[in-house]
Every structure is written in structure tokens, then in C-alpha cells.
Amino acid sequence: MYKVRGWTKKNIVVLVGIIMLLVGCGAKEVPATSDEVQTSTTQKAKSVEEIYEEIKQTVALASPVLMDDEFIANYYGIDSATLEEYVFSMSEDAAQAETVIVMKAKEEADLGALSSSLQVVVDEKRNEMENYLPEQFAIVEKSEVQTKGNYVWLVISEQADAIVEIIEKNTAD
Amino acid sequence: MIKKRMAVVALLTALMVSNSAGTYVYAAESQPTKEQKAQVQTEETKEDNTSEDNVPQITEEELAQYYGNSVFVGDSIMLGFRNYCTKKEDSFVHEIQFLAAGSYSAFNAAKPVTDKNVHPLYKGKKYQVWEAVRLMGVERVFILLGMNDISILGLEGARDQYKEVIDKILEVNPDVEIHIMSTTYTLKNAGKGKLNNENIAKYNELLKKMAEENGWGYMDVATPISDGKGNLKSNYCSDEYVHLNSSAYDIWETVLRNYAIEQKKVEEEPEVEVTTQTETEKNTEEQGNVQSKGLD
């Protein structure tokens, strides 16, 4: 057997392993700097456009049409000037109730008015579909307007759970 | 040997001649004349719909103005058209305003506004249609109703209710133009109860007559998307029943364009002049009368 000053090779390997273990256990976790923590939180929040892209890539929406400032003002009285960003998507097919609306308000104080406007959308769809398209009515009945931080959203869809999950994980408090 | 060479030369010569002849022919076909080029250039630069006389009939600007001062009222069929128009940013149809709601009808329109009753929204609130038209301040009202009335009210009842709604619109907005749009068909054999294509065709006749009697416009949006036998053409149907797809609304866009051209022609037709005698003609006639009296 090969020996170094009385130590066998096997003994040397074991000794090195022990030393490495001791070093590993003794290492202290270096706390992240405040910048790194902030970056981590920021990376979690995507833009509304990015959130909608992820939704489209995850679920198959029913022929969605994106509505613009004029539309949301004329039909729902929503002032786009109060919004930092938004997506207002409805199915082009009038026989489909599917709607995906995500809005980020500039001011938290505007959330109440925006929520009321989105509730109008729910009520409109509910009235239209009841006694007319029962399957679509059932989908509308399960929907609700939700808020988180400066965000408000409404999802009317058979795949509402999956869509809402995407919105919730990508919006900051 | 010489003969062989001559034969080869003759053959080669024949080939060259035939190729050049063919080339001459192709060249003539591929090279348009200066006149043809000018005509194509003229056609390419034209943006307007032109008649056979190359007289512009209506410009895109005029179309946008005509329909931009209009509101389209209706049910889910109209709602689908609203959604179609929203995405057509480069078309005149994008300028149209809408008062539409799924399951809307003349029957619903007459009901008061409550949380439950179906009325179209305007700026986030429900209004009875005549009030919404007033708030919008439009010049023209295009109305598509009936699909949701026939089963409840029957043909004449639906027509009468329809007239009541229009009368109310005119009472509140006396200067607006009224244009009735025909009810569209269901897919073949997809009708339910009284809502069948035979009744829809009869209903449209009633509407057309009502429009004529009252001096209102009538736009047939049903026939262009039918199968020629009084049914909605299957490739224009989105749900195997009654709702329309984008292809159907493409047709509607053309119908609207042609309708505006027709309306413009009506507006531009010179009025029939009531002839009045000029002083000279009157004097001449009087002189003639005097002379004839003298002869007597």
C-alpha cells in the first residue's frame, strides 16, 4: 500500500472528505442585498400585456377581440386616462360570453369605480345569457370582479381558474 | 457528306426561325402597350367605387362620415357585427356606433330600465333606446330587431311593436333618419317553433312594406348571406343555428357600402322642377290669343 509518512491513501481521502464537510457546514449564508430582494419582487410582476400573452399561450381563448379606449368608454364608461395599462378582451362571437379584462389603475383610489364598471359587464352578460344561452349563463354566474394592489380583473371563461391563476401569480401587491 | 451538312444547316436554320417567331409572339404578349399601361395605372390609383362611367360614386371619407353619424341598434346578431367592426380599424365600419345587446328585442325595448331588463349600454348605463339615441346625437338609426320577437309576439305583433319603438325614437329624435335592416335567417332546418325561415321571410316583407309606407330606408342584409333558398348559408354561420361569423360580416360591409351609394344617389337626384311660365312666354301666348281673336 502506498504510504505518506505513515498515512495510507485511503486515510488521506477520508481526511479530505471530513475537512470538506466541516467547511460546508461552517459556511454562513450571505444575506441578499436589498437591491437583490427588490429585483426578485419586481421580476414577479409582469406587464398586463405580458400577462395576457401568457394567458393566450396557456389556454385557447374563443376568437378574442381586443377592445380599445373608445370602446370601453362608450359602452362601459371607463376612462382610460385612469389606467396605467389594460387589456379588455371579448369573444368576437356574440354567442360566447368569454371575457378577459385586466386593468392596472394609476391610483388605488380609482379601483372602486373600475370595479363597478366591470360589475356592469358581468350584469350585462348575465342578463343577456339568462333564458337565452343557458350554458354561457352558467359560465357568467361563476365569474366575479377581483382586485389585488392596483389591479382589477374580470374573467368570464370555462377556463377561468387557469386564467386567474396566471393573473394572480404575475401581479404585485 | 455535303448533303448531310446541308441538311444539318437547314435543320438549324429552321429551328432558329421557329424560335424567333415564337419569341416575337411572346414578346408581343408580354409587352403591354403604352395605352394599356396608362389604363392600369389609372385603375390602380383610383381609390373610390366607380361606376362604369368611371364617375366616383362615394369616397371612403364619405362612407366614414355617413356611418360615423349613425347608430346601429339590435340584438346578438348586431352585437357580433359590433365586435367585427371594432377590429376593422382601417374600414369605415369602425366609425359605426352601436346600441346592441344579446336577446334584445322590440318587446324588451319597450320595457322600463331595471337591473333585470335587457337594454343596450351607453357609457356604462342602460337606457331605453330612444333616450340613448338622443344622448348620442346621431343622424341615422339602423335597426335590426325581430329575431327575438317573432316567437313571443307573432309576425304582425312583432311588426307592430317594432313600429311603436320607431315611433318613440322619432318622437324623442324627430330629425333622425330611420333605416330598417332585414332579419337574418337561421341555418336550414335549425328554426325553433315560430322562429323559422318561412316566418322570417314573411316578417321581412312586413318590415319592407312598413318602411316604404313610412318613408324609411330598408336594407336587405339577409339575402346576400343566404343560400339562395331562404336559409342562412352554412359557411356564414358560427354556431349551427343563427349567429354569424366574420365572413358573413364581410358581406355586410359590402352591403353597407352599396347602401350608402344608393342613398347618396337618392340625395343627389335633381328635384322635379315645376315649370313656370316666364314673362316672355306669357307675353307670346297672350299675343297669340289676341291674334287668334282678331282672325275670328
Short mmCIF file of C-alpha atoms in Angstrom, two decimals:
data_model
loop_
_atom_site.label_atom_id
_atom_site.label_comp_id
_atom_site.label_asym_id
_atom_site.label_seq_id
_atom_site.Cartn_x
_atom_site.Cartn_y
_atom_site.Cartn_z
CA MET A 1 0.00 0.00 0.00
CA TYR A 2 1.17 3.49 -0.80
CA LYS A 3 2.01 5.47 2.35
CA VAL A 4 2.95 9.09 3.03
CA ARG A 5 4.65 9.48 6.33
CA GLY A 6 2.59 6.63 7.71
CA TRP A 7 -0.73 7.78 6.16
CA THR A 8 -2.35 5.42 3.70
CA LYS A 9 -4.03 6.81 0.58
CA LYS A 10 -7.35 5.75 1.93
CA ASN A 11 -6.72 7.67 5.13
CA ILE A 12 -5.87 10.81 3.18
CA VAL A 13 -9.10 10.65 1.14
CA VAL A 14 -11.20 10.21 4.26
CA LEU A 15 -9.44 13.13 5.93
CA VAL A 16 -10.06 15.41 2.94
CA GLY A 17 -13.74 14.46 2.89
CA ILE A 18 -14.11 15.28 6.55
CA ILE A 19 -12.44 18.65 6.08
CA MET A 20 -14.77 19.47 3.20
CA LEU A 21 -17.81 18.61 5.29
CA LEU A 22 -16.66 20.83 8.08
CA VAL A 23 -16.09 23.72 5.72
CA GLY A 24 -19.54 23.28 4.14
CA CYS A 25 -21.37 23.23 7.46
CA GLY A 26 -19.47 26.20 8.74
CA ALA A 27 -20.27 28.42 5.76
CA LYS A 28 -22.75 31.10 6.59
CA GLU A 29 -25.49 32.14 4.19
CA VAL A 30 -24.71 35.61 2.89
CA PRO A 31 -27.91 37.58 3.05
CA ALA A 32 -29.15 39.07 -0.26
CA THR A 33 -28.70 42.79 -0.57
CA SER A 34 -31.80 44.96 -0.57
CA ASP A 35 -31.33 45.51 -4.32
CA GLU A 36 -31.38 41.82 -5.00
CA VAL A 37 -34.56 41.38 -2.91
CA GLN A 38 -36.27 44.21 -4.75
CA THR A 39 -35.27 42.83 -8.15
CA SER A 40 -36.72 39.48 -7.18
CA THR A 41 -40.09 41.05 -6.31
CA THR A 42 -40.11 43.23 -9.46
CA GLN A 43 -39.39 40.27 -11.72
CA LYS A 44 -42.52 38.58 -10.36
CA ALA A 45 -44.85 41.36 -11.66
CA LYS A 46 -45.30 41.29 -15.44
CA SER A 47 -46.92 43.95 -17.57
CA VAL A 48 -50.59 43.43 -18.33
CA GLU A 49 -49.67 42.79 -21.96
CA GLU A 50 -47.23 40.07 -20.90
CA ILE A 51 -49.83 38.54 -18.61
CA TYR A 52 -52.31 38.41 -21.49
CA GLU A 53 -49.67 36.82 -23.73
CA GLU A 54 -49.10 34.13 -21.15
CA ILE A 55 -52.84 33.57 -20.91
CA LYS A 56 -53.13 33.17 -24.68
CA GLN A 57 -50.22 30.74 -24.74
CA THR A 58 -51.65 28.70 -21.89
CA VAL A 59 -55.34 28.49 -22.80
CA ALA A 60 -57.22 28.61 -26.09
CA LEU A 61 -59.42 31.70 -25.99
CA ALA A 62 -62.61 31.79 -28.09
CA SER A 63 -61.82 34.17 -31.00
CA PRO A 64 -60.80 37.09 -28.77
CA VAL A 65 -61.05 40.70 -29.90
CA LEU A 66 -59.14 43.41 -28.06
CA MET A 67 -61.28 46.46 -27.36
CA ASP A 68 -59.82 49.97 -27.35
CA ASP A 69 -60.17 53.20 -25.37
CA GLU A 70 -63.18 54.36 -27.36
CA PHE A 71 -65.00 51.08 -26.86
CA ILE A 72 -64.53 50.87 -23.10
CA ALA A 73 -65.58 54.50 -22.76
CA ASN A 74 -68.66 54.31 -24.99
CA TYR A 75 -70.04 51.07 -23.62
CA TYR A 76 -68.83 50.92 -20.06
CA GLY A 77 -67.95 54.49 -19.17
CA ILE A 78 -64.33 53.56 -18.35
CA ASP A 79 -61.88 56.44 -18.64
CA SER A 80 -58.62 55.02 -20.00
CA ALA A 81 -56.78 58.04 -18.56
CA THR A 82 -57.18 56.46 -15.11
CA LEU A 83 -55.42 53.31 -16.28
CA GLU A 84 -51.70 52.70 -16.35
CA GLU A 85 -52.29 49.74 -18.65
CA TYR A 86 -55.09 47.36 -19.52
CA VAL A 87 -56.33 44.52 -21.65
CA PHE A 88 -60.05 44.31 -22.48
CA SER A 89 -60.75 41.18 -24.48
CA MET A 90 -64.11 39.76 -25.52
CA SER A 91 -65.05 36.93 -27.80
CA GLU A 92 -65.90 38.12 -31.30
CA ASP A 93 -68.72 35.55 -31.31
CA ALA A 94 -71.73 37.14 -29.64
CA ALA A 95 -72.93 33.70 -28.57
CA GLN A 96 -69.83 33.30 -26.39
CA ALA A 97 -69.65 35.09 -23.05
CA GLU A 98 -65.88 34.70 -22.73
CA THR A 99 -64.28 37.91 -21.48
CA VAL A 100 -60.80 38.60 -20.10
CA ILE A 101 -60.25 42.03 -18.60
CA VAL A 102 -57.14 43.00 -16.64
CA MET A 103 -56.60 46.62 -15.61
CA LYS A 104 -53.92 48.37 -13.63
CA ALA A 105 -55.10 51.66 -12.17
CA LYS A 106 -52.79 54.63 -11.85
CA GLU A 107 -54.29 55.45 -8.48
CA GLU A 108 -55.63 52.98 -5.95
CA ALA A 109 -58.46 55.43 -5.34
CA ASP A 110 -59.86 54.62 -8.82
CA LEU A 111 -60.22 50.92 -8.12
CA GLY A 112 -63.75 51.30 -6.75
CA ALA A 113 -65.08 52.95 -9.90
CA LEU A 114 -63.28 50.46 -12.13
CA SER A 115 -64.65 47.53 -10.16
CA SER A 116 -68.16 48.94 -10.55
CA SER A 117 -67.66 49.26 -14.30
CA LEU A 118 -66.52 45.66 -14.56
CA GLN A 119 -69.51 44.58 -12.50
CA VAL A 120 -71.66 46.22 -15.18
CA VAL A 121 -70.01 43.88 -17.70
CA VAL A 122 -70.92 40.87 -15.55
CA ASP A 123 -74.50 42.03 -15.09
CA GLU A 124 -74.88 42.74 -18.81
CA LYS A 125 -73.65 39.28 -19.76
CA ARG A 126 -75.80 37.67 -17.09
CA ASN A 127 -78.97 39.39 -18.32
CA GLU A 128 -78.20 38.60 -21.95
CA MET A 129 -77.46 34.94 -21.43
CA GLU A 130 -80.14 34.04 -18.90
CA ASN A 131 -83.04 32.29 -20.67
CA TYR A 132 -81.10 32.65 -23.93
CA LEU A 133 -77.89 30.61 -23.78
CA PRO A 134 -78.01 28.62 -20.52
CA GLU A 135 -74.52 27.14 -20.89
CA GLN A 136 -72.99 30.57 -21.27
CA PHE A 137 -75.14 31.87 -18.41
CA ALA A 138 -73.64 29.21 -16.14
CA ILE A 139 -70.13 30.41 -17.03
CA VAL A 140 -71.05 34.01 -16.28
CA GLU A 141 -72.56 33.03 -12.95
CA LYS A 142 -69.21 31.67 -11.77
CA SER A 143 -67.31 34.86 -12.55
CA GLU A 144 -66.52 37.73 -10.22
CA VAL A 145 -64.63 41.00 -10.24
CA GLN A 146 -61.37 40.74 -8.27
CA THR A 147 -58.75 43.21 -7.08
CA LYS A 148 -55.14 42.99 -5.89
CA GLY A 149 -52.95 46.02 -5.25
CA ASN A 150 -53.67 48.43 -8.10
CA TYR A 151 -55.05 45.64 -10.30
CA VAL A 152 -58.65 44.78 -11.04
CA TRP A 153 -59.72 41.95 -13.27
CA LEU A 154 -62.72 40.04 -14.56
CA VAL A 155 -62.51 36.64 -16.19
CA ILE A 156 -65.60 35.02 -17.71
CA SER A 157 -64.49 31.74 -19.17
CA GLU A 158 -64.77 27.97 -18.91
CA GLN A 159 -61.05 28.14 -18.17
CA ALA A 160 -61.37 30.89 -15.60
CA ASP A 161 -59.39 29.05 -12.91
CA ALA A 162 -56.29 28.67 -15.08
CA ILE A 163 -56.52 32.26 -16.31
CA VAL A 164 -56.97 33.74 -12.84
CA GLU A 165 -54.00 31.74 -11.59
CA ILE A 166 -51.80 33.35 -14.26
CA ILE A 167 -53.05 36.81 -13.33
CA GLU A 168 -52.57 36.31 -9.60
CA LYS A 169 -49.03 34.98 -9.83
CA ASN A 170 -47.93 37.79 -12.14
CA THR A 171 -49.44 40.78 -10.35
CA ALA A 172 -47.78 42.60 -7.48
CA ASP A 173 -49.49 43.53 -4.24
CA MET B 1 -21.28 14.45 -96.94
CA ILE B 2 -22.24 17.81 -98.40
CA LYS B 3 -25.86 16.76 -98.41
CA LYS B 4 -25.57 15.81 -94.80
CA ARG B 5 -24.06 19.18 -93.93
CA MET B 6 -26.75 20.99 -95.86
CA ALA B 7 -29.43 19.03 -94.06
CA VAL B 8 -27.95 19.97 -90.74
CA VAL B 9 -27.73 23.63 -91.73
CA ALA B 10 -31.31 23.54 -92.95
CA LEU B 11 -32.46 22.00 -89.73
CA LEU B 12 -30.60 24.51 -87.63
CA THR B 13 -31.95 27.34 -89.72
CA ALA B 14 -35.49 26.04 -89.34
CA LEU B 15 -35.05 25.85 -85.59
CA MET B 16 -33.74 29.41 -85.39
CA VAL B 17 -36.60 30.75 -87.45
CA SER B 18 -39.26 28.97 -85.39
CA ASN B 19 -37.76 30.17 -82.10
CA SER B 20 -37.56 33.73 -83.23
CA ALA B 21 -41.18 33.60 -84.42
CA GLY B 22 -42.23 32.22 -81.06
CA THR B 23 -40.21 34.88 -79.35
CA TYR B 24 -41.83 37.54 -81.45
CA VAL B 25 -45.28 36.29 -80.39
CA TYR B 26 -44.40 36.09 -76.69
CA ALA B 27 -42.78 39.48 -76.82
CA ALA B 28 -45.98 40.94 -78.22
CA GLU B 29 -47.98 39.37 -75.38
CA SER B 30 -45.62 40.29 -72.57
CA GLN B 31 -45.10 43.89 -73.55
CA PRO B 32 -48.22 45.95 -72.80
CA THR B 33 -48.83 48.92 -74.99
CA LYS B 34 -48.44 52.42 -73.63
CA GLU B 35 -52.23 52.78 -73.65
CA GLN B 36 -52.70 49.61 -71.59
CA LYS B 37 -50.12 50.78 -69.07
CA ALA B 38 -51.87 54.10 -68.72
CA GLN B 39 -55.21 52.41 -68.14
CA VAL B 40 -53.83 50.07 -65.49
CA GLN B 41 -52.12 52.98 -63.76
CA THR B 42 -55.36 54.93 -63.74
CA GLU B 43 -57.24 51.98 -62.28
CA GLU B 44 -54.58 51.37 -59.65
CA THR B 45 -54.64 54.95 -58.45
CA LYS B 46 -58.40 55.03 -58.10
CA GLU B 47 -59.50 54.57 -54.51
CA ASP B 48 -63.21 55.20 -54.96
CA ASN B 49 -66.01 52.95 -56.06
CA THR B 50 -66.56 53.97 -59.61
CA SER B 51 -69.40 53.35 -61.93
CA GLU B 52 -68.93 52.03 -65.38
CA ASP B 53 -68.65 55.65 -66.48
CA ASN B 54 -65.61 56.00 -64.19
CA VAL B 55 -67.50 58.56 -62.14
CA PRO B 56 -66.64 58.28 -58.43
CA GLN B 57 -69.74 57.15 -56.54
CA ILE B 58 -68.61 57.50 -52.96
CA THR B 59 -65.30 58.08 -51.24
CA GLU B 60 -64.01 56.28 -48.17
CA GLU B 61 -64.24 59.58 -46.34
CA GLU B 62 -67.91 59.93 -47.26
CA LEU B 63 -68.58 56.39 -46.11
CA ALA B 64 -66.89 57.06 -42.77
CA GLN B 65 -68.89 60.23 -42.37
CA TYR B 66 -72.20 58.62 -43.33
CA TYR B 67 -71.85 55.72 -40.96
CA GLY B 68 -69.93 57.66 -38.34
CA ASN B 69 -73.08 59.70 -37.82
CA SER B 70 -75.12 56.53 -37.43
CA VAL B 71 -76.01 54.15 -34.65
CA PHE B 72 -76.80 50.51 -35.26
CA VAL B 73 -79.39 49.11 -32.88
CA GLY B 74 -80.01 45.42 -32.41
CA ASP B 75 -79.71 42.04 -30.81
CA SER B 76 -76.89 39.49 -30.62
CA ILE B 77 -76.58 39.44 -34.42
CA MET B 78 -75.81 43.16 -34.21
CA LEU B 79 -73.54 42.53 -31.23
CA GLY B 80 -71.47 40.24 -33.42
CA PHE B 81 -71.26 42.97 -36.05
CA ARG B 82 -70.16 45.43 -33.35
CA ASN B 83 -67.31 43.13 -32.37
CA TYR B 84 -66.38 42.69 -36.04
CA CYS B 85 -66.33 46.45 -36.65
CA THR B 86 -64.20 47.05 -33.57
CA LYS B 87 -61.28 45.16 -35.06
CA LYS B 88 -61.62 46.72 -38.54
CA GLU B 89 -59.64 49.83 -37.74
CA ASP B 90 -58.94 50.72 -41.37
CA SER B 91 -62.53 50.45 -42.54
CA PHE B 92 -65.46 52.87 -42.46
CA VAL B 93 -67.36 50.34 -40.34
CA HIS B 94 -65.01 51.16 -37.45
CA GLU B 95 -66.79 54.52 -37.18
CA ILE B 96 -70.21 52.99 -36.52
CA GLN B 97 -71.68 53.38 -33.05
CA PHE B 98 -73.79 50.63 -31.55
CA LEU B 99 -76.64 50.07 -29.17
CA ALA B 100 -76.76 46.31 -29.08
CA ALA B 101 -77.39 43.58 -26.56
CA GLY B 102 -77.83 39.86 -26.69
CA SER B 103 -81.51 38.81 -26.60
CA TYR B 104 -82.58 42.40 -27.26
CA SER B 105 -85.94 42.84 -28.98
CA ALA B 106 -88.66 45.37 -29.70
CA PHE B 107 -90.52 43.70 -26.85
CA ASN B 108 -87.61 44.38 -24.47
CA ALA B 109 -87.06 47.88 -25.81
CA ALA B 110 -90.50 48.93 -24.64
CA LYS B 111 -89.86 47.79 -21.05
CA PRO B 112 -88.61 50.18 -18.39
CA VAL B 113 -84.96 50.18 -17.41
CA THR B 114 -84.34 47.90 -14.43
CA ASP B 115 -81.43 45.77 -13.28
CA LYS B 116 -83.00 42.74 -14.89
CA ASN B 117 -84.40 44.09 -18.16
CA VAL B 118 -82.19 43.90 -21.21
CA HIS B 119 -81.27 47.26 -22.67
CA PRO B 120 -78.12 48.26 -24.52
CA LEU B 121 -75.45 50.10 -22.57
CA TYR B 122 -74.22 53.57 -23.30
CA LYS B 123 -71.26 54.85 -21.26
CA GLY B 124 -71.84 52.19 -18.64
CA LYS B 125 -75.55 52.76 -18.13
CA LYS B 126 -78.70 51.22 -19.51
CA TYR B 127 -81.07 53.49 -21.39
CA GLN B 128 -84.20 52.97 -23.39
CA VAL B 129 -83.09 53.12 -26.98
CA TRP B 130 -84.77 56.43 -27.84
CA GLU B 131 -83.01 58.12 -24.93
CA ALA B 132 -79.64 56.62 -25.85
CA VAL B 133 -80.09 57.83 -29.44
CA ARG B 134 -80.76 61.32 -28.11
CA LEU B 135 -77.61 61.24 -25.98
CA MET B 136 -75.54 60.04 -28.93
CA GLY B 137 -76.77 62.84 -31.18
CA VAL B 138 -76.61 60.76 -34.36
CA GLU B 139 -78.25 61.49 -37.71
CA ARG B 140 -79.22 57.96 -38.68
CA VAL B 141 -80.57 54.96 -36.85
CA PHE B 142 -80.23 51.49 -38.36
CA ILE B 143 -82.33 48.88 -36.59
CA LEU B 144 -82.05 45.09 -36.62
CA LEU B 145 -84.76 43.56 -34.43
CA GLY B 146 -87.25 40.75 -34.76
CA MET B 147 -85.34 37.55 -34.19
CA ASN B 148 -86.32 37.62 -30.52
CA ASP B 149 -89.84 38.99 -31.12
CA ILE B 150 -91.37 36.56 -33.62
CA SER B 151 -91.72 33.70 -31.15
CA ILE B 152 -93.23 35.90 -28.45
CA LEU B 153 -95.44 38.25 -30.46
CA GLY B 154 -96.07 36.56 -33.82
CA LEU B 155 -95.40 38.28 -37.14
CA GLU B 156 -97.90 41.16 -37.03
CA GLY B 157 -97.43 41.64 -33.30
CA ALA B 158 -93.68 41.87 -33.74
CA ARG B 159 -94.10 44.33 -36.60
CA ASP B 160 -96.49 46.48 -34.57
CA GLN B 161 -94.17 46.52 -31.56
CA TYR B 162 -91.29 47.41 -33.85
CA LYS B 163 -93.25 50.39 -35.18
CA GLU B 164 -94.02 51.53 -31.65
CA VAL B 165 -90.31 51.59 -30.84
CA ILE B 166 -89.51 53.54 -34.00
CA ASP B 167 -92.32 56.00 -33.32
CA LYS B 168 -90.90 56.59 -29.87
CA ILE B 169 -87.40 57.12 -31.31
CA LEU B 170 -88.82 59.70 -33.71
CA GLU B 171 -90.87 61.37 -31.00
CA VAL B 172 -87.71 62.00 -28.98
CA ASN B 173 -85.45 62.48 -32.03
CA PRO B 174 -87.63 63.91 -34.82
CA ASP B 175 -84.73 64.66 -37.16
CA VAL B 176 -83.12 61.25 -37.34
CA GLU B 177 -83.36 59.03 -40.39
CA ILE B 178 -84.73 55.54 -39.80
CA HIS B 179 -83.31 52.58 -41.71
CA ILE B 180 -84.70 49.10 -41.10
CA MET B 181 -82.44 46.10 -41.55
CA SER B 182 -83.95 42.77 -42.51
CA THR B 183 -83.91 39.92 -40.01
CA THR B 184 -81.39 37.25 -40.97
CA TYR B 185 -82.22 33.59 -41.45
CA THR B 186 -81.41 30.56 -39.39
CA LEU B 187 -79.39 27.68 -40.73
CA LYS B 188 -81.56 25.30 -42.78
CA ASN B 189 -83.98 23.36 -40.57
CA ALA B 190 -82.48 24.94 -37.44
CA GLY B 191 -85.52 27.09 -36.67
CA LYS B 192 -87.36 26.66 -33.40
CA GLY B 193 -91.13 26.95 -33.14
CA LYS B 194 -92.39 30.14 -34.77
CA LEU B 195 -88.82 31.25 -35.40
CA ASN B 196 -88.33 29.55 -38.74
CA ASN B 197 -87.16 30.80 -42.10
CA GLU B 198 -90.58 30.82 -43.67
CA ASN B 199 -91.81 33.20 -40.99
CA ILE B 200 -88.63 35.27 -41.14
CA ALA B 201 -89.14 35.80 -44.87
CA LYS B 202 -92.74 36.87 -44.27
CA TYR B 203 -91.66 39.12 -41.44
CA ASN B 204 -89.10 40.82 -43.67
CA GLU B 205 -91.83 41.51 -46.22
CA LEU B 206 -93.89 43.17 -43.50
CA LEU B 207 -90.89 45.27 -42.47
CA LYS B 208 -90.16 46.29 -46.04
CA LYS B 209 -93.73 47.38 -46.55
CA MET B 210 -93.72 49.28 -43.27
CA ALA B 211 -90.54 51.07 -44.32
CA GLU B 212 -92.00 52.03 -47.69
CA GLU B 213 -95.23 53.28 -46.15
CA ASN B 214 -93.37 55.50 -43.71
CA GLY B 215 -90.55 56.74 -45.92
CA TRP B 216 -87.90 54.81 -44.02
CA GLY B 217 -84.92 53.08 -45.53
CA TYR B 218 -84.77 49.30 -45.86
CA MET B 219 -81.52 47.37 -46.06
CA ASP B 220 -81.59 43.69 -47.00
CA VAL B 221 -78.75 42.02 -45.09
CA ALA B 222 -80.36 38.57 -45.15
CA THR B 223 -80.39 37.69 -48.85
CA PRO B 224 -76.65 38.26 -49.53
CA ILE B 225 -75.73 35.72 -46.85
CA SER B 226 -78.44 33.22 -47.69
CA ASP B 227 -78.10 30.01 -49.68
CA GLY B 228 -80.50 31.32 -52.30
CA LYS B 229 -83.31 29.23 -50.83
CA GLY B 230 -84.22 31.33 -47.82
CA ASN B 231 -81.74 29.82 -45.34
CA LEU B 232 -78.58 31.17 -43.78
CA LYS B 233 -75.66 29.83 -45.81
CA SER B 234 -73.77 27.32 -43.71
CA ASN B 235 -70.34 28.85 -44.18
CA TYR B 236 -71.63 32.13 -42.75
CA CYS B 237 -72.96 30.56 -39.57
CA SER B 238 -70.88 30.47 -36.38
CA ASP B 239 -72.98 28.21 -34.18
CA GLU B 240 -75.01 25.79 -36.32
CA TYR B 241 -78.04 27.91 -35.61
CA VAL B 242 -78.40 31.62 -36.27
CA HIS B 243 -75.31 33.64 -35.31
CA LEU B 244 -72.96 34.96 -37.94
CA ASN B 245 -69.22 34.71 -38.43
CA SER B 246 -66.66 37.14 -39.82
CA SER B 247 -67.24 36.03 -43.39
CA ALA B 248 -70.89 36.98 -43.10
CA TYR B 249 -69.97 40.37 -41.71
CA ASP B 250 -67.53 40.87 -44.58
CA ILE B 251 -70.59 40.60 -46.83
CA TRP B 252 -72.45 43.04 -44.63
CA GLU B 253 -69.64 45.53 -45.05
CA THR B 254 -70.16 45.40 -48.81
CA VAL B 255 -73.91 45.71 -48.38
CA LEU B 256 -73.41 48.82 -46.25
CA ARG B 257 -71.11 50.32 -48.83
CA ASN B 258 -73.62 49.77 -51.64
CA TYR B 259 -76.46 51.04 -49.48
CA ALA B 260 -74.63 54.29 -48.82
CA ILE B 261 -74.03 54.69 -52.56
CA GLU B 262 -77.74 54.22 -53.23
CA GLN B 263 -78.67 56.68 -50.51
CA LYS B 264 -76.25 59.20 -51.95
CA LYS B 265 -77.81 58.80 -55.41
CA VAL B 266 -81.25 59.45 -53.93
CA GLU B 267 -79.98 62.57 -52.20
CA GLU B 268 -78.28 63.86 -55.34
CA GLU B 269 -81.18 63.26 -57.70
CA PRO B 270 -82.34 66.60 -59.04
CA GLU B 271 -85.75 67.62 -57.82
CA VAL B 272 -88.54 67.58 -60.40
CA GLU B 273 -88.91 71.19 -61.46
CA VAL B 274 -92.34 72.69 -61.51
CA THR B 275 -92.27 74.68 -64.71
CA THR B 276 -93.48 78.25 -64.51
CA GLN B 277 -94.02 80.49 -67.45
CA THR B 278 -91.51 83.22 -67.96
CA GLU B 279 -92.75 86.70 -68.76
CA THR B 280 -91.67 86.32 -72.41
CA GLU B 281 -93.55 83.05 -72.80
CA LYS B 282 -96.59 84.61 -71.18
CA ASN B 283 -96.48 87.64 -73.50
CA THR B 284 -96.06 85.43 -76.54
CA GLU B 285 -99.04 83.37 -75.53
CA GLU B 286 -101.15 86.47 -74.95
CA GLN B 287 -100.18 87.85 -78.36
CA GLY B 288 -101.17 84.60 -79.91
CA ASN B 289 -104.55 84.79 -78.21
CA VAL B 290 -105.11 88.37 -79.40
CA GLN B 291 -104.21 87.44 -82.95
CA SER B 292 -106.48 84.46 -82.98
CA LYS B 293 -109.29 86.61 -81.64
CA GLY B 294 -108.65 89.10 -84.43
CA LEU B 295 -108.95 86.38 -87.03
CA ASP B 296 -112.24 85.37 -85.59
#
